Amino acid sequence: MSGAPIPSTSISARRFVLATDLDGTFLGGSDEDRKTLYRWIEDNRETIGLIFVTGRDPKFIAALCDGGVPWPEYVVGDVGTTIARVNGLEVEPIETLEQEIAEAWDDSGDRVRTELAGHPGLTVQETEFRYRVSFDMNPDEVTQASIDAVDEMGLDHLISDNKYFDVLPKGISKGPSLKRLIAHLGISPSSVLAAGDTLNDLSMLECGLPAVAVGGAETALVERVSPLDHVYIAKGIGAAGILEAVRELDLHDTP
């Protein structure tokens, strides 16, 4: 358990920064493709920065990296409601960047769970996040009434992979939080590649940064981003799609 890497250069000085979703993207593809991507990152830490942009929480990320996945230097977690730095073995929220998120959420967890209790097609997830509530969703049963209830509370809903229903603070998602972090760190937007595969990555791929929808991505996501000139549609699945985009967009030397 060596913890996060400590390159001699700040992330803002790197030639390239990968801002990537986890499930289906950074963790997607064959074992060999993942090994190739991870080894390339570890061998080039002085010129490559790594940010995880995920629906996963900090505890999951720490356990994942202790298991052999490259440590990121920063995390946009919980579908954009966590913005954190990685310090050794810890994922530490950056309070100054999360203040707006906390204010927009206004401690709404209990209110959301109460309001949506008993709504058809929604089963609340046991994990309690700080600034969101997540449900497993049956798409054949969920109704417009659930969406209307979220709207009436002044919050946002997000459906992804046709099986998850998230309730989020108004205006908060992966894309806005990633852009807030990049600006805070002084990273050039043109050096960043945002990578994703489901609709909860849509705001990240739409936000204007160079982006890739990896092979195997959710059809609804591909349909939404295909008209966008700054988004590359990869053929390679998961990790292979990330390297394909880096190569095709000439963002960094690749294996």
Short mmCIF file of C-alpha atoms in Angstrom, two decimals:
data_model
loop_
_atom_site.label_atom_id
_atom_site.label_comp_id
_atom_site.label_asym_id
_atom_site.label_seq_id
_atom_site.Cartn_x
_atom_site.Cartn_y
_atom_site.Cartn_z
CA MET A 1 0.00 0.00 0.00
CA SER A 2 2.27 2.76 -1.27
CA GLY A 3 -0.45 5.37 -1.68
CA ALA A 4 -0.73 7.99 -4.37
CA PRO A 5 2.35 8.88 -6.48
CA ILE A 6 4.23 12.10 -5.80
CA PRO A 7 5.67 13.37 -9.11
CA SER A 8 8.09 16.26 -8.95
CA THR A 9 5.93 18.37 -11.27
CA SER A 10 2.54 19.83 -10.34
CA ILE A 11 -0.46 18.46 -12.23
CA SER A 12 -0.92 21.83 -13.96
CA ALA A 13 2.52 21.42 -15.58
CA ARG A 14 1.83 17.98 -17.08
CA ARG A 15 1.57 17.51 -20.81
CA PHE A 16 -1.63 15.49 -20.44
CA VAL A 17 -4.30 14.92 -17.78
CA LEU A 18 -6.72 11.98 -17.98
CA ALA A 19 -10.06 12.66 -16.27
CA THR A 20 -11.82 9.33 -16.42
CA ASP A 21 -14.92 7.51 -15.26
CA LEU A 22 -14.21 4.15 -13.63
CA ASP A 23 -16.81 1.43 -14.27
CA GLY A 24 -16.88 0.51 -17.95
CA THR A 25 -14.21 3.08 -18.80
CA PHE A 26 -10.93 3.02 -16.83
CA LEU A 27 -11.93 -0.39 -15.42
CA GLY A 28 -13.41 -1.60 -18.72
CA GLY A 29 -11.94 -3.75 -21.47
CA SER A 30 -9.67 -6.79 -21.38
CA ASP A 31 -7.13 -7.55 -18.67
CA GLU A 32 -4.33 -6.90 -21.13
CA ASP A 33 -5.77 -3.55 -22.23
CA ARG A 34 -6.10 -2.42 -18.62
CA LYS A 35 -2.55 -3.52 -17.81
CA THR A 36 -1.24 -1.62 -20.84
CA LEU A 37 -3.07 1.58 -19.85
CA TYR A 38 -2.11 1.38 -16.18
CA ARG A 39 1.55 0.60 -16.93
CA TRP A 40 1.71 3.51 -19.39
CA ILE A 41 0.36 5.90 -16.77
CA GLU A 42 2.73 4.68 -14.05
CA ASP A 43 5.74 4.91 -16.41
CA ASN A 44 4.88 8.51 -17.35
CA ARG A 45 3.79 10.09 -14.06
CA GLU A 46 5.98 13.15 -14.70
CA THR A 47 3.98 14.03 -17.82
CA ILE A 48 0.56 12.43 -17.14
CA GLY A 49 -1.93 13.54 -14.48
CA LEU A 50 -4.82 11.32 -13.37
CA ILE A 51 -8.25 12.39 -12.09
CA PHE A 52 -11.06 9.92 -11.37
CA VAL A 53 -14.52 11.27 -12.25
CA THR A 54 -16.94 8.68 -10.97
CA GLY A 55 -20.16 7.81 -9.23
CA ARG A 56 -18.11 5.90 -6.68
CA ASP A 57 -17.35 7.23 -3.20
CA PRO A 58 -13.90 7.93 -1.69
CA LYS A 59 -13.87 4.73 0.40
CA PHE A 60 -14.41 2.58 -2.71
CA ILE A 61 -11.67 4.45 -4.59
CA ALA A 62 -9.12 3.94 -1.81
CA ALA A 63 -9.86 0.20 -1.69
CA LEU A 64 -9.68 -0.06 -5.48
CA CYS A 65 -6.25 1.58 -5.63
CA ASP A 66 -4.92 -0.49 -2.75
CA GLY A 67 -5.81 -3.43 -5.01
CA GLY A 68 -3.46 -2.40 -7.81
CA VAL A 69 -5.26 0.25 -9.87
CA PRO A 70 -3.16 3.43 -10.35
CA TRP A 71 -3.84 6.07 -7.71
CA PRO A 72 -5.33 9.31 -9.04
CA GLU A 73 -4.10 12.64 -7.77
CA TYR A 74 -7.60 14.11 -7.55
CA VAL A 75 -11.13 12.72 -7.48
CA VAL A 76 -14.48 14.04 -8.63
CA GLY A 77 -16.64 11.40 -6.97
CA ASP A 78 -20.24 10.69 -6.06
CA VAL A 79 -21.46 11.83 -9.52
CA GLY A 80 -19.81 15.23 -9.06
CA THR A 81 -20.87 15.89 -5.45
CA THR A 82 -17.39 15.15 -4.06
CA ILE A 83 -14.28 17.08 -5.14
CA ALA A 84 -11.17 15.77 -3.42
CA ARG A 85 -7.39 15.53 -3.41
CA VAL A 86 -5.54 12.28 -2.80
CA ASN A 87 -3.12 12.49 0.11
CA GLY A 88 -1.16 9.31 0.69
CA LEU A 89 -3.78 6.63 1.32
CA GLU A 90 -6.60 9.09 1.92
CA VAL A 91 -9.11 10.78 -0.38
CA GLU A 92 -9.70 14.19 1.22
CA PRO A 93 -12.56 16.50 0.13
CA ILE A 94 -11.50 20.05 -0.80
CA GLU A 95 -13.83 22.13 1.36
CA THR A 96 -13.49 25.35 -0.64
CA LEU A 97 -14.66 23.58 -3.80
CA GLU A 98 -17.45 21.67 -2.07
CA GLN A 99 -19.03 24.65 -0.31
CA GLU A 100 -21.30 25.44 -3.27
CA ILE A 101 -22.30 21.77 -3.49
CA ALA A 102 -23.18 21.59 0.20
CA GLU A 103 -25.23 24.79 0.01
CA ALA A 104 -27.13 23.57 -3.06
CA TRP A 105 -27.90 20.25 -1.35
CA ASP A 106 -29.02 21.95 1.90
CA ASP A 107 -28.96 18.68 3.86
CA SER A 108 -31.76 17.22 1.72
CA GLY A 109 -31.02 13.50 2.17
CA ASP A 110 -33.81 12.66 4.62
CA ARG A 111 -36.28 14.83 2.69
CA VAL A 112 -35.51 12.99 -0.57
CA ARG A 113 -35.75 9.54 0.98
CA THR A 114 -39.07 10.43 2.62
CA GLU A 115 -40.56 12.02 -0.50
CA LEU A 116 -39.62 9.13 -2.81
CA ALA A 117 -40.39 6.31 -0.37
CA GLY A 118 -42.84 3.93 -2.00
CA HIS A 119 -42.46 5.35 -5.49
CA PRO A 120 -42.70 2.47 -7.98
CA GLY A 121 -39.47 1.28 -9.59
CA LEU A 122 -37.15 2.95 -7.06
CA THR A 123 -35.22 1.14 -4.31
CA VAL A 124 -32.98 3.36 -2.21
CA GLN A 125 -29.34 2.25 -2.02
CA GLU A 126 -28.02 1.53 1.46
CA THR A 127 -24.88 3.65 1.06
CA GLU A 128 -25.50 7.13 2.46
CA PHE A 129 -23.68 9.76 0.42
CA ARG A 130 -23.04 13.26 1.74
CA TYR A 131 -24.71 15.31 -0.99
CA ARG A 132 -26.82 12.88 -3.03
CA VAL A 133 -29.33 10.05 -2.71
CA SER A 134 -29.10 7.08 -5.07
CA PHE A 135 -31.69 4.50 -6.06
CA ASP A 136 -31.65 1.25 -8.00
CA MET A 137 -34.25 1.70 -10.73
CA ASN A 138 -36.60 -0.63 -12.56
CA PRO A 139 -37.16 1.24 -15.85
CA ASP A 140 -40.42 -0.63 -16.51
CA GLU A 141 -41.97 0.65 -13.27
CA VAL A 142 -40.57 4.12 -12.59
CA THR A 143 -42.99 6.96 -13.36
CA GLN A 144 -42.91 10.64 -14.23
CA ALA A 145 -44.20 11.34 -10.70
CA SER A 146 -40.75 10.58 -9.28
CA ILE A 147 -39.09 13.08 -11.60
CA ASP A 148 -41.75 15.68 -10.82
CA ALA A 149 -41.20 15.18 -7.08
CA VAL A 150 -37.47 15.83 -7.48
CA ASP A 151 -38.17 18.95 -9.52
CA GLU A 152 -40.56 20.25 -6.86
CA MET A 153 -37.82 19.87 -4.24
CA GLY A 154 -35.54 22.10 -6.33
CA LEU A 155 -33.10 19.28 -7.03
CA ASP A 156 -31.86 17.44 -10.13
CA HIS A 157 -32.36 13.81 -11.13
CA LEU A 158 -30.00 11.69 -13.22
CA ILE A 159 -30.81 8.34 -14.83
CA SER A 160 -27.86 6.27 -16.02
CA ASP A 161 -27.33 2.83 -17.55
CA ASN A 162 -31.13 2.51 -17.49
CA LYS A 163 -30.92 1.17 -13.92
CA TYR A 164 -29.74 3.94 -11.60
CA PHE A 165 -31.65 7.01 -10.43
CA ASP A 166 -29.64 9.69 -8.62
CA VAL A 167 -30.97 12.80 -6.88
CA LEU A 168 -28.37 15.58 -6.90
CA PRO A 169 -28.04 19.23 -5.89
CA LYS A 170 -29.36 21.60 -8.54
CA GLY A 171 -26.75 22.24 -11.24
CA ILE A 172 -24.21 19.78 -9.81
CA SER A 173 -22.88 16.86 -11.84
CA LYS A 174 -19.60 15.46 -13.14
CA GLY A 175 -18.97 18.11 -15.80
CA PRO A 176 -19.36 21.29 -13.72
CA SER A 177 -17.40 19.80 -10.82
CA LEU A 178 -14.56 18.67 -13.10
CA LYS A 179 -14.32 22.13 -14.67
CA ARG A 180 -14.30 23.72 -11.20
CA LEU A 181 -11.42 21.46 -10.16
CA ILE A 182 -9.43 22.10 -13.34
CA ALA A 183 -9.78 25.85 -12.92
CA HIS A 184 -8.79 25.59 -9.25
CA LEU A 185 -5.63 23.66 -10.15
CA GLY A 186 -4.70 25.90 -13.10
CA ILE A 187 -4.76 23.04 -15.61
CA SER A 188 -5.04 23.98 -19.29
CA PRO A 189 -8.42 22.62 -20.52
CA SER A 190 -6.89 21.62 -23.86
CA SER A 191 -4.54 19.17 -22.10
CA VAL A 192 -7.40 17.23 -20.46
CA LEU A 193 -9.19 14.18 -21.87
CA ALA A 194 -12.58 13.41 -20.28
CA ALA A 195 -13.51 9.73 -20.74
CA GLY A 196 -16.83 8.02 -20.05
CA ASP A 197 -19.35 5.39 -21.08
CA THR A 198 -22.81 6.07 -19.57
CA LEU A 199 -25.32 8.89 -19.30
CA ASN A 200 -23.99 9.94 -15.91
CA ASP A 201 -20.85 10.95 -17.87
CA LEU A 202 -22.86 13.14 -20.26
CA SER A 203 -22.21 16.47 -18.54
CA MET A 204 -18.48 15.66 -18.46
CA LEU A 205 -18.38 14.85 -22.17
CA GLU A 206 -20.57 17.84 -23.08
CA CYS A 207 -18.69 20.47 -21.05
CA GLY A 208 -16.28 21.43 -23.85
CA LEU A 209 -13.13 19.56 -22.81
CA PRO A 210 -11.55 17.10 -25.28
CA ALA A 211 -13.52 13.94 -24.61
CA VAL A 212 -14.01 10.30 -25.57
CA ALA A 213 -16.98 7.96 -25.38
CA VAL A 214 -15.20 4.61 -25.17
CA GLY A 215 -16.24 1.54 -27.12
CA GLY A 216 -19.12 -0.31 -25.48
CA ALA A 217 -20.61 2.97 -24.21
CA GLU A 218 -24.33 3.27 -23.52
CA THR A 219 -26.16 3.85 -26.81
CA ALA A 220 -28.05 6.84 -25.40
CA LEU A 221 -24.74 8.52 -24.50
CA VAL A 222 -23.25 7.96 -27.94
CA GLU A 223 -26.37 9.40 -29.57
CA ARG A 224 -26.14 12.55 -27.46
CA VAL A 225 -22.41 13.23 -27.99
CA SER A 226 -21.94 12.08 -31.60
CA PRO A 227 -22.76 15.56 -33.04
CA LEU A 228 -20.14 17.24 -30.82
CA ASP A 229 -16.85 18.03 -32.57
CA HIS A 230 -14.78 17.82 -29.38
CA VAL A 231 -15.94 14.27 -28.54
CA TYR A 232 -14.14 11.27 -30.07
CA ILE A 233 -16.16 8.05 -30.42
CA ALA A 234 -13.76 5.18 -29.81
CA LYS A 235 -13.96 1.63 -31.09
CA GLY A 236 -11.77 0.16 -28.37
CA ILE A 237 -13.60 -1.04 -25.26
CA GLY A 238 -12.88 0.67 -21.95
CA ALA A 239 -9.13 1.11 -21.35
CA ALA A 240 -8.34 0.45 -25.02
CA GLY A 241 -10.71 3.24 -26.03
CA ILE A 242 -8.91 5.70 -23.78
CA LEU A 243 -5.54 4.95 -25.36
CA GLU A 244 -7.11 5.07 -28.82
CA ALA A 245 -8.40 8.58 -28.15
CA VAL A 246 -5.08 9.78 -26.71
CA ARG A 247 -3.36 8.56 -29.86
CA GLU A 248 -5.91 9.90 -32.33
CA LEU A 249 -6.13 13.30 -30.63
CA ASP A 250 -2.32 13.48 -30.28
CA LEU A 251 -2.48 14.26 -26.57
CA HIS A 252 0.56 12.21 -25.51
CA ASP A 253 2.88 9.49 -26.83
CA THR A 254 1.17 6.10 -26.43
CA PRO A 255 2.41 2.49 -26.15
#
